[in-house]
XYZ file of N, CA and C in Angstrom:
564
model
N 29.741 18.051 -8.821
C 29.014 19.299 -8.940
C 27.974 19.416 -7.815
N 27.499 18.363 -7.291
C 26.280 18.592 -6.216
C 26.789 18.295 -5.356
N 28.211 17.773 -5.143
C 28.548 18.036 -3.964
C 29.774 19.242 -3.658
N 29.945 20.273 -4.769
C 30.250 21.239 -4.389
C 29.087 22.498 -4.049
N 27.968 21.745 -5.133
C 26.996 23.168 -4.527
C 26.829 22.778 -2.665
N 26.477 21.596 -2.375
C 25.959 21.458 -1.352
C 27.095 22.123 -0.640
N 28.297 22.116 -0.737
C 29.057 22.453 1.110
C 28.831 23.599 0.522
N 28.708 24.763 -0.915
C 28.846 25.900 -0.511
C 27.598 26.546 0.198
N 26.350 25.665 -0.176
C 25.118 25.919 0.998
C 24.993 25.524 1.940
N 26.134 24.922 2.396
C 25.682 24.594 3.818
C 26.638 25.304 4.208
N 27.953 25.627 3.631
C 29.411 26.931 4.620
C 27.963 28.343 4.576
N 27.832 28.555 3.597
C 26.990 29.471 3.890
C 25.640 30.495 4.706
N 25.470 29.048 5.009
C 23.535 29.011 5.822
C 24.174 28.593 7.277
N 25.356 27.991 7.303
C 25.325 27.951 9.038
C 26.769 28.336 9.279
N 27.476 29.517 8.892
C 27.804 30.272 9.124
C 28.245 30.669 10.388
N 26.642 31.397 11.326
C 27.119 32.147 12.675
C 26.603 30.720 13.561
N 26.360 29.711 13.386
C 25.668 28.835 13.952
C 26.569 28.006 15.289
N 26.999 27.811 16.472
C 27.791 26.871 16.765
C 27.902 25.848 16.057
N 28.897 24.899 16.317
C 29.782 23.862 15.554
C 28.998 22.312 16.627
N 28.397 21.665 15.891
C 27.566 20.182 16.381
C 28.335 19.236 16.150
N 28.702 19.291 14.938
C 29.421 17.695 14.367
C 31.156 17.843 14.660
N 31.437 16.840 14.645
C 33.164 16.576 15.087
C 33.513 15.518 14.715
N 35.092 15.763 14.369
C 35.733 14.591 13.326
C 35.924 13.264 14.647
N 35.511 12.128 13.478
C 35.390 10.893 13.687
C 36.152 9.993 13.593
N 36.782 8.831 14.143
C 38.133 8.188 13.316
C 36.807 6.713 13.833
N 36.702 6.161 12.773
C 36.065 5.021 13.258
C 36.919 3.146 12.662
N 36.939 2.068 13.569
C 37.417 1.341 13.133
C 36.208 0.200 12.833
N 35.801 -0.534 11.535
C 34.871 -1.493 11.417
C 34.771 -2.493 11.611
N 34.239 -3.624 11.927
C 34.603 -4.943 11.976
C 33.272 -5.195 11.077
N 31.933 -5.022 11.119
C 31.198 -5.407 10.188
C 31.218 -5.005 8.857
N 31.605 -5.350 7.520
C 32.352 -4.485 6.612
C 33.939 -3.885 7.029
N 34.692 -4.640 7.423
C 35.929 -4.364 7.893
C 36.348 -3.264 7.102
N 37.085 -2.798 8.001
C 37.639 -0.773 7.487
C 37.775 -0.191 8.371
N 38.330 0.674 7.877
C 38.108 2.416 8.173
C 37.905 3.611 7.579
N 36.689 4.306 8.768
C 36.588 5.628 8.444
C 37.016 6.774 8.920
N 36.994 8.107 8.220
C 37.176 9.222 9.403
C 36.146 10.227 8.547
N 35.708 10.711 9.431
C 34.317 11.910 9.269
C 35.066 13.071 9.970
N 34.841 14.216 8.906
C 35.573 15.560 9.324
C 34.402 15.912 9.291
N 34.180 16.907 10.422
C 33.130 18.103 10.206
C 33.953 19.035 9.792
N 32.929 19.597 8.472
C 32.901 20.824 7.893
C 33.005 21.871 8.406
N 31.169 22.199 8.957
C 30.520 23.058 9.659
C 29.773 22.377 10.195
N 28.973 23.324 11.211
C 28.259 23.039 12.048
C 27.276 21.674 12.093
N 26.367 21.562 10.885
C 25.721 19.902 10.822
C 25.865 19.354 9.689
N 27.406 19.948 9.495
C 27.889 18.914 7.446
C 28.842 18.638 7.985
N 29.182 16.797 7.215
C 30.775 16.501 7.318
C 30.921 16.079 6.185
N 31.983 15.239 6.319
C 32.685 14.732 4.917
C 33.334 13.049 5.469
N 32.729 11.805 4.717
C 33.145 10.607 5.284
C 34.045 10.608 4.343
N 35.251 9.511 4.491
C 35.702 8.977 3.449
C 36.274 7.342 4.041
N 35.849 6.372 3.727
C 36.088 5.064 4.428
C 36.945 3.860 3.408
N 37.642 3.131 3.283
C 37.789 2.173 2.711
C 38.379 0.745 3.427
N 38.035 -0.425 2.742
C 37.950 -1.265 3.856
C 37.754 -2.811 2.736
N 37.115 -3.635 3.336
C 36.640 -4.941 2.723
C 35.270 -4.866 2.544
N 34.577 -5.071 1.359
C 33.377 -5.900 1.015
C 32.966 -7.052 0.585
N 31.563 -7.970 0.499
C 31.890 -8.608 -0.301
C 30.786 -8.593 -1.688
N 30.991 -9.656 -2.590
C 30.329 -9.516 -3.855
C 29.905 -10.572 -4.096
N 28.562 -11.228 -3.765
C 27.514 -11.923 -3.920
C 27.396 -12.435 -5.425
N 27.381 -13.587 -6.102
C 27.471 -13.591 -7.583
C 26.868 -15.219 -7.685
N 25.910 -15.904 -8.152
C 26.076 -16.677 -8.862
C 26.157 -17.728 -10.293
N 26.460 -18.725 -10.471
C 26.384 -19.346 -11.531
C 26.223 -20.641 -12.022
N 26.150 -20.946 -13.139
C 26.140 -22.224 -13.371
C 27.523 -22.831 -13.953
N 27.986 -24.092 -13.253
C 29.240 -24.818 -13.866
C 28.766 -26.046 -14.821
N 29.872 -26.409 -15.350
C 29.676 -27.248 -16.702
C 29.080 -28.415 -16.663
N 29.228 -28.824 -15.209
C 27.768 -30.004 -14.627
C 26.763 -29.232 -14.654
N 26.276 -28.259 -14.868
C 24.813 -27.639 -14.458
C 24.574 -27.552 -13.155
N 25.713 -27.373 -12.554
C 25.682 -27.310 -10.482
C 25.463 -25.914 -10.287
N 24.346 -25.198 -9.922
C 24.160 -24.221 -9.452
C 25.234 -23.609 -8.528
N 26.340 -22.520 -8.656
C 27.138 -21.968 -7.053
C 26.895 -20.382 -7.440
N 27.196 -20.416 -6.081
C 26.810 -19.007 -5.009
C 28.537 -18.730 -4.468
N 29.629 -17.828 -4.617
C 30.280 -17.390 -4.162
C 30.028 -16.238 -3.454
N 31.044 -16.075 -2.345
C 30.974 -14.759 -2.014
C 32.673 -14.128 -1.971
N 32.574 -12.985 -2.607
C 34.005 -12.423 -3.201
C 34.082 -11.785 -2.027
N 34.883 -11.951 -1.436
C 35.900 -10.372 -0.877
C 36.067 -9.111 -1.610
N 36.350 -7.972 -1.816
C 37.149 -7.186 -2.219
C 36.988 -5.793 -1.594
N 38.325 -5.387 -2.344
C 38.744 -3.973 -1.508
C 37.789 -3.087 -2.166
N 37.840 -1.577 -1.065
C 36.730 -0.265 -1.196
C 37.177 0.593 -1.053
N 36.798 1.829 -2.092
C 36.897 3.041 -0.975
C 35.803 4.034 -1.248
N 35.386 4.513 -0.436
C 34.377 5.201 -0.289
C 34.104 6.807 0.315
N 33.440 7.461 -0.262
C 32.855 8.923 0.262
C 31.517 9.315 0.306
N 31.473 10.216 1.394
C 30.344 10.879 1.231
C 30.110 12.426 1.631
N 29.082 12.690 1.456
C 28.885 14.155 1.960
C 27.127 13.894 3.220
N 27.367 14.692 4.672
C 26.153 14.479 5.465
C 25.822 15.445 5.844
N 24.660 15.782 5.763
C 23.864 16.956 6.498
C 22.877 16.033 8.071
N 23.453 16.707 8.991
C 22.824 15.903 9.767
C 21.648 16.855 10.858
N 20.789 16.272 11.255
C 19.173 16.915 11.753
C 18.755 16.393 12.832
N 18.292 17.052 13.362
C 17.661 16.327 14.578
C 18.466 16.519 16.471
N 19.800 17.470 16.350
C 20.299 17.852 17.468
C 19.621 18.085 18.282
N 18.689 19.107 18.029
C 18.275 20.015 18.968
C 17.235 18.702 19.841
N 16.755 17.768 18.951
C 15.452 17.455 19.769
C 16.052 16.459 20.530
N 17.466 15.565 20.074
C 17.993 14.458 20.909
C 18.667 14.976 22.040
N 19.300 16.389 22.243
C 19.862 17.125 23.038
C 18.369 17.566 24.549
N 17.180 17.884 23.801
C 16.342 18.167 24.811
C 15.896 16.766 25.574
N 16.580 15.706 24.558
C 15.603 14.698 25.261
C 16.583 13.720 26.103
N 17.571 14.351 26.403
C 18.951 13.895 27.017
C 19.420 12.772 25.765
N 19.705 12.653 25.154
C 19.959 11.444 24.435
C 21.329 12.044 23.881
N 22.466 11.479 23.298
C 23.613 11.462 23.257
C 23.750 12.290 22.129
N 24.706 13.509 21.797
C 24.429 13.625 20.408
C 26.138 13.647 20.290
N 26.545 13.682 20.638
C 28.363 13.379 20.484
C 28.445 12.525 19.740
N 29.842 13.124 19.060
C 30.596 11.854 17.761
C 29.678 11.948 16.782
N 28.848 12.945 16.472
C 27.627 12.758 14.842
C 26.603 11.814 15.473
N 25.837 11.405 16.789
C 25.406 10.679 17.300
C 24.205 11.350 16.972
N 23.365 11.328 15.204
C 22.418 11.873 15.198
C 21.786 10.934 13.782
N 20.411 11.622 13.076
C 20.175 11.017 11.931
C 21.051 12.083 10.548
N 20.723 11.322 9.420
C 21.449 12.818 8.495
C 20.760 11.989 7.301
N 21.211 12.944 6.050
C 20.764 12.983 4.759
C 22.160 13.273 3.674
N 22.082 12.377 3.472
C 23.544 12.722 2.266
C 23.467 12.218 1.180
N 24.825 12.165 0.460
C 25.196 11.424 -0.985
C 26.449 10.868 -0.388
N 26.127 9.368 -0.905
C 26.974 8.704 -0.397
C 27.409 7.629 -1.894
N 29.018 7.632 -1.942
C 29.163 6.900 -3.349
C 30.782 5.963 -2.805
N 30.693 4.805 -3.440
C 31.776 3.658 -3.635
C 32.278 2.938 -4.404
N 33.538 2.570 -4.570
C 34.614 2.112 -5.604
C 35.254 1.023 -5.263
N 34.656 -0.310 -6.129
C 35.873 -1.434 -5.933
C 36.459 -2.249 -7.298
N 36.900 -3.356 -7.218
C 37.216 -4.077 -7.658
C 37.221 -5.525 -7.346
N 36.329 -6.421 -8.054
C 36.592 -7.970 -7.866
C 37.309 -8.094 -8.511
N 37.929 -9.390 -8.614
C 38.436 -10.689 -8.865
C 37.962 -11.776 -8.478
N 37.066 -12.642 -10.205
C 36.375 -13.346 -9.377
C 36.799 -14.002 -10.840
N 36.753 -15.877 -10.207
C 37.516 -17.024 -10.675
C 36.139 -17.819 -11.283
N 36.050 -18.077 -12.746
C 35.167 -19.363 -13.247
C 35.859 -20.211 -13.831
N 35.095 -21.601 -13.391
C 35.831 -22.663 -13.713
C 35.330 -22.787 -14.671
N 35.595 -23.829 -15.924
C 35.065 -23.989 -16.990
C 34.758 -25.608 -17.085
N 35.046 -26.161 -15.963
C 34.844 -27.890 -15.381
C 35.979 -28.908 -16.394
N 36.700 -28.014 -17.304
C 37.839 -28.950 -17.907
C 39.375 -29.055 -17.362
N 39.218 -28.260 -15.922
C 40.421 -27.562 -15.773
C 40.913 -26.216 -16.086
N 40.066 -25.555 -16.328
C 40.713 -23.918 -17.247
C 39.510 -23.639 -16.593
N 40.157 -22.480 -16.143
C 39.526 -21.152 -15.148
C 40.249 -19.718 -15.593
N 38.788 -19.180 -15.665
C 39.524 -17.614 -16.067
C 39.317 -16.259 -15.009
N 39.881 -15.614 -15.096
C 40.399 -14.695 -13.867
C 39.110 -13.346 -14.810
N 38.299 -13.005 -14.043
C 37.487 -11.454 -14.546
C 37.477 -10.753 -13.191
N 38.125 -9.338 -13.492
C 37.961 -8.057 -12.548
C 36.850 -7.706 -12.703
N 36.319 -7.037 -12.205
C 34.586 -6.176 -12.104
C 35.151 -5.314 -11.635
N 34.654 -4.214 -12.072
C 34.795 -2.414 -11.249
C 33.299 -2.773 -10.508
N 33.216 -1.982 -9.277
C 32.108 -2.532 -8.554
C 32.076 -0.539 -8.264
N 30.831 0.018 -8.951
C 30.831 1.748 -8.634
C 29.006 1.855 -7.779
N 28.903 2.866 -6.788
C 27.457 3.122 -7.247
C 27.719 4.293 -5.945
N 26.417 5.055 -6.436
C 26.666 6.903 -6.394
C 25.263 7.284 -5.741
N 24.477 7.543 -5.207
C 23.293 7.581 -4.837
C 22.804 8.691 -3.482
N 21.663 9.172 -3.461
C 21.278 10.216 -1.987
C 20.872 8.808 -0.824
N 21.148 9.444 0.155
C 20.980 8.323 1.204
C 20.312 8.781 2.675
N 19.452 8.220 3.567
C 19.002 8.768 4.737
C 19.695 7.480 5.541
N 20.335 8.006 6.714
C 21.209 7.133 7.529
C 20.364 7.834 8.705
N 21.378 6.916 9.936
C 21.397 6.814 11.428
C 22.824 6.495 11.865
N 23.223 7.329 12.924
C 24.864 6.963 13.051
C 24.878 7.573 14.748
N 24.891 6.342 15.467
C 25.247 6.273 16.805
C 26.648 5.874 17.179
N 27.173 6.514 18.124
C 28.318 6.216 18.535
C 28.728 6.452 19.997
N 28.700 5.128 20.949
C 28.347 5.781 22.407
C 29.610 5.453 22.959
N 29.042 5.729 24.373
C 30.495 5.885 25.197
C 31.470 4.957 25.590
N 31.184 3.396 25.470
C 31.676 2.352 25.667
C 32.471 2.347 24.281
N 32.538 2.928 23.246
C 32.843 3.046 21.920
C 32.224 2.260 20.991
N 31.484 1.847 21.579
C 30.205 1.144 20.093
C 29.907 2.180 19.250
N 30.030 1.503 18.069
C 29.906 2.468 16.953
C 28.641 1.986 15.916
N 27.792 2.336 15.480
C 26.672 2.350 14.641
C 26.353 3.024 13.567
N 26.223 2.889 12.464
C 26.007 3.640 11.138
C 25.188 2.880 10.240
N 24.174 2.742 9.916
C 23.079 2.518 8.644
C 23.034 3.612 8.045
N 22.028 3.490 6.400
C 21.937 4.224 5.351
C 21.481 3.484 4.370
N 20.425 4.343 3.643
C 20.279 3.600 2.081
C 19.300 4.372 1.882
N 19.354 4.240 0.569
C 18.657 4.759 -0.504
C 18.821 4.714 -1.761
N 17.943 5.381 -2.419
C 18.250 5.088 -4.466
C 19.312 5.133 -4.515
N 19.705 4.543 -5.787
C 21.176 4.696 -6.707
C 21.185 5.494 -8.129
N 22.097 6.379 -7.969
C 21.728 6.795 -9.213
C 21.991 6.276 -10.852
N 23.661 5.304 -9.779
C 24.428 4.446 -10.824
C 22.984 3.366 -11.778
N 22.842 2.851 -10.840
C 21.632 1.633 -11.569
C 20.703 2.476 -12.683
N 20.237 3.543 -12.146
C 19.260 4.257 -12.674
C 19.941 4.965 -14.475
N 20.995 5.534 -14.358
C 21.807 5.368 -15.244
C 22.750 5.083 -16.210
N 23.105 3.666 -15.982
C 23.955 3.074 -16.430
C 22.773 1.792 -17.116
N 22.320 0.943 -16.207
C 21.388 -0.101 -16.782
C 19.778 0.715 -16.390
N 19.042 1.780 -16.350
C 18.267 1.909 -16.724
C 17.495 1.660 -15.360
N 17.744 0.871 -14.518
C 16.760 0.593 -13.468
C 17.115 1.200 -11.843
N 15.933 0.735 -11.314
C 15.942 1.770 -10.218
C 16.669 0.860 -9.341
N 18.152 1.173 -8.737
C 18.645 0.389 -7.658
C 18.565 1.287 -5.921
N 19.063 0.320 -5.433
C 19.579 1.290 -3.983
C 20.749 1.124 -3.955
N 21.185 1.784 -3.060
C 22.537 1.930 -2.544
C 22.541 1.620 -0.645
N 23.299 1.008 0.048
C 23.448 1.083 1.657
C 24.634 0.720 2.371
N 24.480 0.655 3.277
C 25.969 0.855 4.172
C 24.650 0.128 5.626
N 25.925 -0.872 6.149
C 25.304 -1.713 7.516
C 26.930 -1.322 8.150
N 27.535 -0.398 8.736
C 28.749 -0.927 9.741
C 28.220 -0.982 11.204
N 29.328 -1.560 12.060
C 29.480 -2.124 12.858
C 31.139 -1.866 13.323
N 31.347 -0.763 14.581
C 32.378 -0.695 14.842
C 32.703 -0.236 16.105
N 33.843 -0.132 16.143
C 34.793 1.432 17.302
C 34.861 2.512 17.139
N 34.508 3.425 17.991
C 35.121 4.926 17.554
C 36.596 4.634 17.932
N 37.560 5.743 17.779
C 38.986 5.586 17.731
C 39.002 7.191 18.465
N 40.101 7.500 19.283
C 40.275 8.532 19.992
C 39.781 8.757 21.136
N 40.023 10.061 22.051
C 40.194 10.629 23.616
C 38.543 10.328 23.819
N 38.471 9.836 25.007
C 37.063 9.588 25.814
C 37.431 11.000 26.471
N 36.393 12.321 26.453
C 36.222 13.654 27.299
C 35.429 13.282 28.114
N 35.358 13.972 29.044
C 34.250 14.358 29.942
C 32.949 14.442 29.867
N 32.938 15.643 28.600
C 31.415 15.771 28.291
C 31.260 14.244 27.150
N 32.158 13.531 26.844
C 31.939 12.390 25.449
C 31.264 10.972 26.314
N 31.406 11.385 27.329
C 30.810 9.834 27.946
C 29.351 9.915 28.205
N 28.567 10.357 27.134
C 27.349 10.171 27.285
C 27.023 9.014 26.931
């Protein structure tokens, strides 16, 4: 629902505006994946990424040995971005190609563990986790001409806040490639 009101206020309000943002194909290596970012309109897109995470967990085994795993598992992810700040990175020569700006969105993700406890007698049991969380987010997303790719974000969660009651965050660290044609004007 709020992310249908939002694109219909933002198709709406920028309208006669030229077109800023442009679709993205990005490949990750930090958080392995991929994304692709469609622009909407003019300073809204639409991410949708899925890829590898991992899932931090620990426990105690039947010696009382403190462990720390770290899970792998698969993702997929969306968001919605309003992005700000063109005009002033454009006056100040600074790159604004590929969404090469700051933005403000809702950004939400979907996984699944599989994660293994031993029980120290030999018997180990297999538990899935749904891994969800839904939250508004203020990012930074550079992407320059050598194809280094850059994207941070975070902010509250709404999942935490509603489900167990407390105030979580939500964030995103990638680390990647853009994917597609180097232009003329793109080699900033």
């Amino acid at each position: 629902l709020v992310l249908a009101f939002s694109l219909f206020i933002c198709f709406n309000t920028t309208a006669q505006e030229t077109k800023l943002t442009q679709n993205v194909l990005t490949a990750t290596i930090l958080e392995p994946g991929i994304s692709y970012e469609a622009s909407l309109s003019n300073k809204f897109t639409a991410k949708f990424r899925a890829g590898l995470n991992g899932y931090l967990e620990t426990s105690t085994s039947a010696a009382n040995v403190n462990q720390i795993k770290l899970t792998p598992y698969p993702f997929i992810g969306a968001g919605a971005r309003h992005y700000y700040g063109f005009d002033e990175r454009n006056k100040k020569g600074k790159n604004t190609l590929r969404n090469s700006a700051n933005y403000i969105g809702i950004s939400a993700l979907y996984g699944l563990v599989n994660s293994k406890t031993d029980f120290g007698s030999g018997t180990t049991t297999t538990t899935t986790t749904q891994i969800y969380n839904v939250g508004f987010v203020w990012g930074l997303q550079r992407n320059y001409r050598n194809r280094f790719s850059l994207d941070l974000n975070i902010g509250p969660s709404f999942t935490d806040l509603l489900v167990n009651g407390n105030l979580g965050f939500t964030s995103e660290f990638t680390i990647g490639i853009w994917l597609g044609k180097k232009t003329e004007e793109g080699n900033k």
